[in-house]
Short mmCIF file of C-alpha atoms in Angstrom, two decimals:
data_model
loop_
_atom_site.label_atom_id
_atom_site.label_comp_id
_atom_site.label_asym_id
_atom_site.label_seq_id
_atom_site.Cartn_x
_atom_site.Cartn_y
_atom_site.Cartn_z
CA MET A 18 81.12 131.44 102.62
CA SER A 19 77.58 130.81 103.78
CA SER A 20 77.01 127.53 105.58
CA THR A 21 73.58 127.47 103.91
CA VAL A 22 73.48 126.35 100.28
CA LEU A 23 70.45 125.96 98.05
CA PHE A 24 70.68 123.74 94.97
CA ARG A 25 67.86 125.06 92.85
CA ARG A 26 65.73 123.05 90.39
CA GLY A 27 68.16 120.30 89.47
CA ARG A 28 67.09 116.76 88.66
CA VAL A 29 67.73 115.00 91.95
CA VAL A 30 68.40 111.28 91.67
CA ASP A 31 68.57 109.64 95.12
CA PRO A 32 68.01 105.89 94.69
CA ARG A 33 67.88 105.04 98.40
CA ASN A 34 64.97 107.39 98.98
CA GLY A 35 63.21 106.79 95.67
CA VAL A 36 63.68 110.36 94.46
CA ASP A 37 64.01 111.13 90.75
CA GLY A 38 62.72 114.53 89.67
CA VAL A 39 63.22 118.26 89.80
CA ARG A 40 63.82 119.37 93.38
CA ASP A 41 65.39 122.06 95.51
CA VAL A 42 68.00 120.75 97.94
CA LEU A 43 68.78 122.83 101.01
CA VAL A 44 72.02 122.37 102.93
CA ARG A 45 72.69 123.80 106.38
CA ASP A 46 75.88 123.38 108.40
CA GLY A 47 77.22 120.55 106.28
CA ARG A 48 74.09 118.40 106.22
CA ILE A 49 71.03 117.99 104.07
CA ALA A 50 68.22 120.08 105.60
CA GLU A 51 65.43 119.64 103.07
CA VAL A 52 64.63 118.19 99.66
CA SER A 53 61.57 119.95 98.24
CA GLU A 54 59.43 119.48 95.14
CA THR A 55 58.39 123.12 95.41
CA ALA A 56 60.83 125.99 95.05
CA LEU A 57 62.33 127.18 98.33
CA ASP A 58 62.97 130.78 99.28
CA VAL A 59 65.95 130.96 101.62
CA PRO A 60 67.29 134.52 101.79
CA ASP A 61 70.57 133.68 103.54
CA ALA A 62 71.53 130.81 101.21
CA ARG A 63 74.21 130.63 98.58
CA VAL A 64 72.25 129.58 95.48
CA VAL A 65 73.52 126.98 93.01
CA ASP A 66 71.54 127.04 89.78
CA ALA A 67 71.25 123.35 88.98
CA GLN A 68 68.59 123.62 86.29
CA GLY A 69 69.30 121.15 83.50
CA ARG A 70 71.82 119.29 85.64
CA LEU A 71 71.79 116.19 87.81
CA VAL A 72 72.09 116.65 91.57
CA LEU A 73 73.36 113.39 93.05
CA PRO A 74 74.69 111.97 96.30
CA GLY A 75 78.48 112.05 96.39
CA PHE A 76 80.04 108.93 94.89
CA ILE A 77 81.76 106.37 97.13
CA ASP A 78 84.71 104.29 95.89
CA LEU A 79 85.43 101.18 97.93
CA HIS A 80 88.76 100.41 96.25
CA VAL A 81 91.43 103.08 95.79
CA HIS A 82 95.22 103.02 96.00
CA LEU A 83 96.56 106.31 97.30
CA ARG A 84 100.19 105.04 97.45
CA GLU A 85 101.10 107.15 100.49
CA PRO A 86 103.12 106.41 102.53
CA GLY A 87 105.99 105.05 100.47
CA GLU A 88 105.26 105.62 96.77
CA GLU A 89 104.50 109.32 96.59
CA GLY A 90 106.00 109.51 93.11
CA LYS A 91 102.96 107.62 91.84
CA GLU A 92 100.29 109.28 93.98
CA THR A 93 99.87 111.08 97.26
CA ILE A 94 96.84 111.26 99.48
CA LEU A 95 96.42 114.87 98.32
CA THR A 96 96.64 114.13 94.58
CA GLY A 97 94.48 111.04 94.98
CA CYS A 98 91.83 113.12 96.75
CA MET A 99 92.07 115.71 93.99
CA ALA A 100 91.43 113.01 91.39
CA ALA A 101 88.57 111.69 93.50
CA VAL A 102 86.63 114.94 93.78
CA ALA A 103 87.29 115.70 90.09
CA GLY A 104 85.53 112.42 89.38
CA GLY A 105 82.65 113.11 91.76
CA PHE A 106 83.87 110.83 94.56
CA THR A 107 83.35 112.32 97.99
CA SER A 108 84.49 109.22 99.89
CA VAL A 109 87.18 106.66 99.10
CA VAL A 110 88.49 103.56 100.86
CA ALA A 111 92.30 103.53 100.86
CA MET A 112 93.93 100.15 100.28
CA PRO A 113 96.64 99.00 102.71
CA ASN A 114 99.40 98.04 100.22
CA THR A 115 101.47 101.09 101.11
CA LYS A 116 105.13 101.09 102.13
CA PRO A 117 105.03 100.33 105.00
CA VAL A 118 101.87 98.25 104.77
CA ASN A 119 98.87 99.52 106.73
CA ASP A 120 98.98 96.68 109.23
CA SER A 121 99.50 98.96 112.22
CA VAL A 122 97.83 101.79 114.08
CA LEU A 123 100.75 104.07 113.20
CA VAL A 124 100.13 103.80 109.44
CA THR A 125 96.36 104.09 109.88
CA GLU A 126 96.78 107.29 111.87
CA TYR A 127 99.20 108.64 109.25
CA VAL A 128 96.69 108.09 106.44
CA LYS A 129 93.93 109.75 108.44
CA ALA A 130 96.15 112.73 109.29
CA LYS A 131 97.17 113.30 105.66
CA ALA A 132 93.52 113.08 104.59
CA ARG A 133 92.56 115.70 107.17
CA GLU A 134 95.36 117.89 105.87
CA ALA A 135 94.11 117.54 102.28
CA ARG A 136 90.55 118.52 103.31
CA LEU A 137 89.03 117.39 100.04
CA CYS A 138 87.18 114.08 100.42
CA ASN A 139 86.50 111.52 103.11
CA VAL A 140 89.25 108.89 103.26
CA TYR A 141 88.51 105.61 105.03
CA PRO A 142 91.57 103.43 105.66
CA ALA A 143 91.45 99.68 105.02
CA GLY A 144 93.67 97.57 107.23
CA ALA A 145 95.66 94.53 106.16
CA ILE A 146 94.40 91.02 106.88
CA THR A 147 97.93 89.72 107.39
CA LYS A 148 101.14 91.30 108.60
CA GLY A 149 103.06 92.74 105.69
CA LEU A 150 100.44 91.29 103.31
CA GLN A 151 102.45 88.09 103.49
CA GLY A 152 99.50 85.79 104.03
CA GLU A 153 101.07 84.10 107.02
CA GLU A 154 100.10 85.80 110.29
CA MET A 155 96.95 87.77 111.00
CA ALA A 156 97.44 91.48 111.65
CA GLU A 157 96.09 93.09 114.82
CA MET A 158 92.55 93.42 113.54
CA GLY A 159 91.05 94.87 116.69
CA SER A 160 93.67 97.62 116.93
CA LEU A 161 93.27 98.52 113.26
CA ILE A 162 89.51 98.83 113.61
CA SER A 163 89.81 100.88 116.79
CA ALA A 164 92.17 103.22 114.91
CA GLY A 165 89.61 103.77 112.15
CA CYS A 166 89.95 101.00 109.56
CA ILE A 167 86.53 100.18 108.12
CA CYS A 168 87.41 96.86 106.49
CA ILE A 169 90.34 94.49 106.24
CA THR A 170 91.93 93.21 103.07
CA ASP A 171 95.22 92.00 101.66
CA ASP A 172 94.17 93.86 98.53
CA GLY A 173 95.88 92.48 95.41
CA ARG A 174 97.20 89.44 97.24
CA PRO A 175 95.00 86.42 97.88
CA VAL A 176 94.97 84.70 101.25
CA MET A 177 95.96 81.27 99.97
CA ASN A 178 95.81 79.64 103.40
CA ALA A 179 92.19 78.51 103.79
CA GLY A 180 92.55 78.01 107.54
CA LEU A 181 93.81 81.57 107.96
CA MET A 182 90.95 82.92 105.85
CA ARG A 183 88.44 80.96 107.94
CA ARG A 184 89.85 82.39 111.17
CA THR A 185 89.81 85.88 109.66
CA LEU A 186 86.12 85.62 108.78
CA GLN A 187 85.36 84.28 112.25
CA TYR A 188 87.27 87.00 114.06
CA ALA A 189 85.83 89.77 111.87
CA THR A 190 82.32 88.81 113.03
CA LEU A 191 83.22 90.21 116.46
CA PHE A 192 83.51 93.66 114.84
CA ASP A 193 80.87 93.18 112.12
CA ILE A 194 83.15 94.46 109.38
CA PRO A 195 83.59 93.16 105.84
CA VAL A 196 86.59 91.11 104.78
CA MET A 197 87.51 92.27 101.27
CA VAL A 198 89.16 89.61 99.15
CA HIS A 199 91.17 89.50 95.95
CA GLU A 200 90.18 86.13 94.56
CA GLU A 201 93.10 84.43 92.84
CA ASP A 202 94.44 80.91 93.16
CA LEU A 203 98.14 81.46 92.56
CA THR A 204 98.65 77.82 91.61
CA LEU A 205 96.29 78.42 88.68
CA SER A 206 97.33 81.94 87.67
CA GLY A 207 101.03 81.12 87.89
CA LYS A 208 103.07 83.45 85.71
CA GLY A 209 100.11 84.50 83.59
CA VAL A 210 99.90 88.10 82.44
CA MET A 211 96.49 88.27 80.70
CA ASN A 212 93.29 86.28 80.27
CA GLU A 213 93.76 82.78 78.92
CA GLY A 214 92.08 82.50 75.52
CA ARG A 215 92.48 83.03 71.81
CA THR A 216 94.04 86.48 72.23
CA SER A 217 96.72 85.26 74.65
CA THR A 218 97.52 82.35 72.33
CA ARG A 219 97.78 84.62 69.29
CA MET A 220 100.03 87.04 71.16
CA GLY A 221 102.23 84.39 72.71
CA LEU A 222 101.50 85.54 76.27
CA VAL A 223 100.97 83.28 79.26
CA GLY A 224 97.27 83.23 80.18
CA ILE A 225 95.39 83.29 83.46
CA PRO A 226 92.35 80.99 83.35
CA PRO A 227 89.02 82.19 84.78
CA SER A 228 89.21 79.27 87.23
CA ALA A 229 91.97 81.13 89.08
CA GLU A 230 89.30 83.56 90.28
CA VAL A 231 86.24 81.34 90.32
CA ALA A 232 87.82 78.59 92.43
CA MET A 233 88.73 81.07 95.17
CA VAL A 234 85.29 82.65 95.12
CA ALA A 235 83.83 79.18 95.64
CA ARG A 236 86.23 78.46 98.53
CA ASP A 237 85.51 81.71 100.32
CA LEU A 238 81.75 81.38 99.93
CA ILE A 239 81.96 77.96 101.57
CA LEU A 240 83.96 79.50 104.44
CA LEU A 241 81.54 82.39 104.66
CA GLU A 242 78.55 80.09 105.02
CA GLU A 243 80.29 78.23 107.80
CA THR A 244 81.49 81.30 109.74
CA LYS A 245 78.46 83.58 109.20
CA GLY A 246 80.85 86.44 108.49
CA ARG A 247 80.80 89.31 105.98
CA LEU A 248 82.65 88.91 102.70
CA HIS A 249 83.26 91.53 100.02
CA VAL A 250 84.59 90.28 96.69
CA ALA A 251 86.76 92.86 94.97
CA HIS A 252 86.89 93.53 91.22
CA VAL A 253 84.77 90.60 89.99
CA SER A 254 85.75 89.73 86.42
CA CYS A 255 84.35 86.29 85.50
CA GLU A 256 81.01 84.84 84.50
CA GLY A 257 81.61 81.88 86.82
CA SER A 258 82.12 84.20 89.78
CA VAL A 259 78.85 85.96 89.00
CA ARG A 260 76.97 82.65 89.01
CA LEU A 261 78.40 81.73 92.41
CA LEU A 262 77.66 85.15 93.89
CA ARG A 263 74.11 85.14 92.58
CA GLU A 264 73.43 81.76 94.19
CA ALA A 265 75.09 82.82 97.46
CA ARG A 266 72.93 85.91 97.68
CA ARG A 267 69.82 83.88 96.91
CA ARG A 268 70.69 81.71 99.91
CA GLY A 269 71.11 84.74 102.16
CA LEU A 270 74.88 84.77 102.67
CA ARG A 271 76.34 88.11 103.75
CA VAL A 272 78.36 88.73 100.62
CA THR A 273 78.77 91.91 98.62
CA ALA A 274 80.76 92.53 95.47
CA GLU A 275 82.18 95.26 93.26
CA ALA A 276 83.11 95.58 89.61
CA ALA A 277 85.55 98.01 88.00
CA PRO A 278 84.76 100.13 84.93
CA HIS A 279 87.53 98.51 82.91
CA HIS A 280 86.00 95.08 83.50
CA PHE A 281 82.54 96.11 82.28
CA THR A 282 83.87 98.19 79.37
CA LEU A 283 86.87 96.36 77.85
CA ASP A 284 87.58 92.74 76.96
CA ASP A 285 90.90 90.98 76.46
CA GLU A 286 91.17 92.12 72.84
CA ALA A 287 92.19 95.52 74.26
CA VAL A 288 95.57 93.90 74.96
CA GLY A 289 95.95 93.20 71.23
CA GLY A 290 98.57 95.87 70.64
CA TYR A 291 100.59 94.79 73.71
CA ASP A 292 99.19 97.89 75.46
CA THR A 293 100.51 97.72 79.01
CA HIS A 294 97.78 100.14 80.11
CA ALA A 295 95.43 97.19 79.51
CA ARG A 296 97.33 95.00 81.95
CA MET A 297 95.66 94.61 85.32
CA ASN A 298 94.83 91.91 87.85
CA PRO A 299 92.28 90.39 87.49
CA PRO A 300 92.96 90.68 83.76
CA LEU A 301 90.53 91.88 81.14
CA ARG A 302 88.38 88.87 80.32
CA SER A 303 86.34 87.61 77.38
CA ARG A 304 83.32 89.36 75.90
CA THR A 305 81.12 86.71 77.56
CA ASP A 306 82.56 87.66 80.94
CA VAL A 307 82.03 91.37 80.24
CA GLU A 308 78.37 90.72 79.44
CA ALA A 309 77.98 88.70 82.65
CA ILE A 310 79.42 91.57 84.71
CA ARG A 311 77.02 94.01 83.08
CA GLU A 312 74.06 91.75 83.81
CA ALA A 313 75.18 91.37 87.43
CA LEU A 314 75.41 95.15 87.83
CA ALA A 315 71.88 95.47 86.50
CA ASP A 316 70.23 92.72 88.57
CA GLY A 317 71.85 93.54 91.92
CA THR A 318 74.27 90.62 92.13
CA ILE A 319 77.05 93.22 92.20
CA ASP A 320 76.52 96.04 94.70
CA ALA A 321 79.04 98.68 93.73
CA ILE A 322 81.17 100.13 91.00
CA ALA A 323 84.69 100.60 92.37
CA THR A 324 87.59 101.90 90.32
CA ASP A 325 90.55 99.94 91.74
CA HIS A 326 92.41 103.19 91.05
CA ALA A 327 96.02 101.96 90.84
CA PRO A 328 98.55 104.64 89.87
CA HIS A 329 101.86 103.59 88.29
CA GLY A 330 104.68 105.59 86.76
CA VAL A 331 106.25 105.42 83.32
CA LEU A 332 109.00 103.06 84.44
CA GLU A 333 106.43 100.46 85.50
CA LYS A 334 104.36 100.68 82.31
CA GLN A 335 106.62 101.55 79.36
CA VAL A 336 108.25 98.13 79.30
CA GLU A 337 107.58 94.74 77.72
CA PHE A 338 104.04 93.55 78.43
CA ASP A 339 105.08 90.63 80.62
CA LYS A 340 107.25 92.94 82.74
CA ALA A 341 104.71 95.71 83.23
CA TRP A 342 103.01 96.27 86.56
CA ASN A 343 99.29 95.59 86.91
CA GLY A 344 96.82 98.42 87.32
CA VAL A 345 95.09 101.47 85.85
CA VAL A 346 93.91 104.79 87.23
CA GLY A 347 90.15 105.21 87.26
CA LEU A 348 88.77 107.94 89.50
CA GLU A 349 88.47 110.57 86.78
CA THR A 350 86.87 108.36 84.12
CA ALA A 351 84.47 106.23 86.19
CA LEU A 352 81.41 108.45 85.81
CA GLY A 353 81.63 108.71 82.04
CA LEU A 354 82.16 104.97 81.65
CA THR A 355 79.25 104.19 83.99
CA LEU A 356 76.93 106.55 82.14
CA GLY A 357 77.98 104.71 78.99
CA LEU A 358 76.06 101.70 80.33
CA VAL A 359 73.01 103.94 80.72
CA ARG A 360 73.22 105.13 77.12
CA GLU A 361 73.59 101.53 75.95
CA GLY A 362 70.46 100.52 77.87
CA VAL A 363 72.33 98.16 80.20
CA LEU A 364 71.47 100.18 83.33
CA SER A 365 68.78 102.68 84.21
CA LEU A 366 70.14 106.01 85.41
CA GLN A 367 68.79 105.23 88.88
CA ARG A 368 70.61 101.90 89.00
CA ALA A 369 73.85 103.43 87.74
CA ILE A 370 73.76 106.11 90.44
CA SER A 371 72.89 103.51 93.09
CA LEU A 372 76.03 101.54 92.15
CA LEU A 373 78.14 104.65 92.78
CA THR A 374 76.37 105.82 95.96
CA ASP A 375 73.86 103.82 97.95
CA GLY A 376 75.30 100.41 97.02
CA PRO A 377 78.84 101.00 98.28
CA ALA A 378 77.57 102.90 101.34
CA LYS A 379 75.43 99.94 102.40
CA ALA A 380 78.11 97.36 101.58
CA PHE A 381 80.56 98.90 104.04
CA GLY A 382 78.13 100.66 106.38
CA LEU A 383 79.42 104.12 105.48
CA PRO A 384 77.63 107.43 106.01
CA GLY A 385 76.37 109.22 102.93
CA GLY A 386 75.28 107.72 99.65
CA HIS A 387 71.89 109.45 99.83
CA LEU A 388 70.29 112.87 100.27
CA ALA A 389 67.73 112.42 103.05
CA PRO A 390 67.52 115.20 105.66
CA GLY A 391 70.32 114.74 108.18
CA ALA A 392 72.66 113.03 105.73
CA PRO A 393 76.11 114.51 105.09
CA ALA A 394 75.94 117.18 102.39
CA ASP A 395 78.17 115.23 100.02
CA ILE A 396 76.76 116.24 96.64
CA VAL A 397 77.79 115.99 92.99
CA VAL A 398 76.35 118.21 90.28
CA VAL A 399 76.67 116.53 86.87
CA GLU A 400 76.24 117.72 83.31
CA GLN A 401 74.84 114.49 81.92
CA ASP A 402 75.00 115.26 78.20
CA VAL A 403 78.37 117.02 77.93
CA GLU A 404 80.86 115.16 75.73
CA TRP A 405 84.56 115.24 76.49
CA THR A 406 87.74 113.45 75.48
CA VAL A 407 89.91 111.68 78.03
CA ASP A 408 93.32 113.36 78.16
CA SER A 409 95.54 111.65 80.71
CA ALA A 410 97.94 114.62 80.68
CA ARG A 411 95.21 116.67 82.36
CA PHE A 412 94.46 114.21 85.16
CA PHE A 413 94.72 115.45 88.71
CA SER A 414 96.18 112.05 89.57
CA ARG A 415 99.95 112.01 89.57
CA SER A 416 99.92 108.98 87.24
CA ARG A 417 98.72 108.58 83.64
CA ASN A 418 98.22 104.83 83.25
CA THR A 419 94.81 104.56 81.61
CA PRO A 420 93.60 102.48 78.66
CA PHE A 421 90.97 105.16 78.00
CA HIS A 422 93.22 108.00 76.82
CA GLY A 423 91.61 109.58 73.77
CA ARG A 424 88.23 107.97 74.38
CA ARG A 425 85.09 110.10 73.99
CA LEU A 426 82.88 110.02 77.07
CA THR A 427 79.59 111.68 77.89
CA GLY A 428 78.80 113.02 81.34
CA ARG A 429 81.02 115.40 83.30
CA VAL A 430 81.25 116.53 86.91
CA ALA A 431 80.46 120.24 87.23
CA GLN A 432 80.72 120.54 91.02
CA THR A 433 81.64 118.36 93.97
CA TRP A 434 80.61 119.32 97.50
CA VAL A 435 81.89 117.54 100.61
CA GLY A 436 80.21 118.27 103.93
CA GLY A 437 78.62 121.35 102.40
CA ARG A 438 81.97 122.73 101.12
CA LEU A 439 82.61 123.30 97.42
CA VAL A 440 85.84 121.41 96.66
CA PHE A 441 85.68 121.08 92.85
CA GLU A 442 84.07 123.26 90.18
CA ASP A 443 84.37 123.42 86.38
CA GLY A 444 87.66 121.57 86.15
CA GLN A 445 89.33 123.26 89.11
CA ILE A 446 90.07 122.21 92.67
CA LYS A 447 88.65 124.88 94.94
CA GLU A 448 90.47 126.31 97.92
CA SER A 449 89.80 123.77 100.67
CA ARG A 450 90.77 125.92 103.64
#
């Protein structure tokens, strides 16, 4: 295969560089060589006819559970990468809640090795804040970062000890990396299984009040201001959290945030049929909260759309609602749900693409997310107006836990290129070797 590829006459949308229009994009040796308004004639190039399609920077997901090592029945690094490139994601950040936990160089190196073996998308490991995710003793942050971890997080577990969180933010400043936090005050969430409100009362389920999230956001922003660190708030779900983040950004604190498609698409009424695929943490919130998340995506308060792709098997989901595990898969539906906000007029197309590309790249200091000459040739070709129906049985992910099965979406990935290699085309994973 030629190392020179020419994407011809597609609509290039590159928010970082202010590009939105018909262009030719030339790739040489795995990097962007030229983006031209005029047609290019490159005799040795493999030509991709992109006319009538979007040509975009590869998407970047800051929050993905690949489950390997330890829970390969739910997902492997290979199947997770397959799901990623099928959804247009060329880079993902792998959460550390594996078995064993990624709190050591050994596990970090294992994740990196399996990603290299898969040869599909870029996988960036996230290291644990605390040993075993127990919230008691800080993991060896310096060693994890030296081994290749690009952030630290205890993922779905909050660091309840404020002193430990303060020390974590202080120490992380030495490496200038973000501390990703799951904001939940366990004394407020208790044994709750869904959002506290009229729906939880009607269904007889124990609710989780918004204050469980908002109170911890407030605490960590206070600690952030004091330590001058970098904070990244995962899967924001509440109006109150948005207000606090907006004010913190106005005051210049180094805080970034992400929102998941399920939190800007569904509200807590989706739980109405005791659908365990609608159980996640943070839970689906009220319609007011959903509207606040949408507004925050539009005005820049939230930097990135991240899926919180969390595969679970049948045994964890086909049980009573209060016994089901939290989490949904999201890599293969994120684009269609995001473009839904464009069709509704919530986001411009440029803003939507920025939230999937430039925003996450800047939040974590990752390469890619744009198409300037010299950038990695991580490219997604999208058929913006193609309608399709979500069929979880056809997912590349090993798990099927989605609340969007049967939903009609518009916007489909036609091709995904990583480092100038075609890895996904027309519904098929391409030979990666």
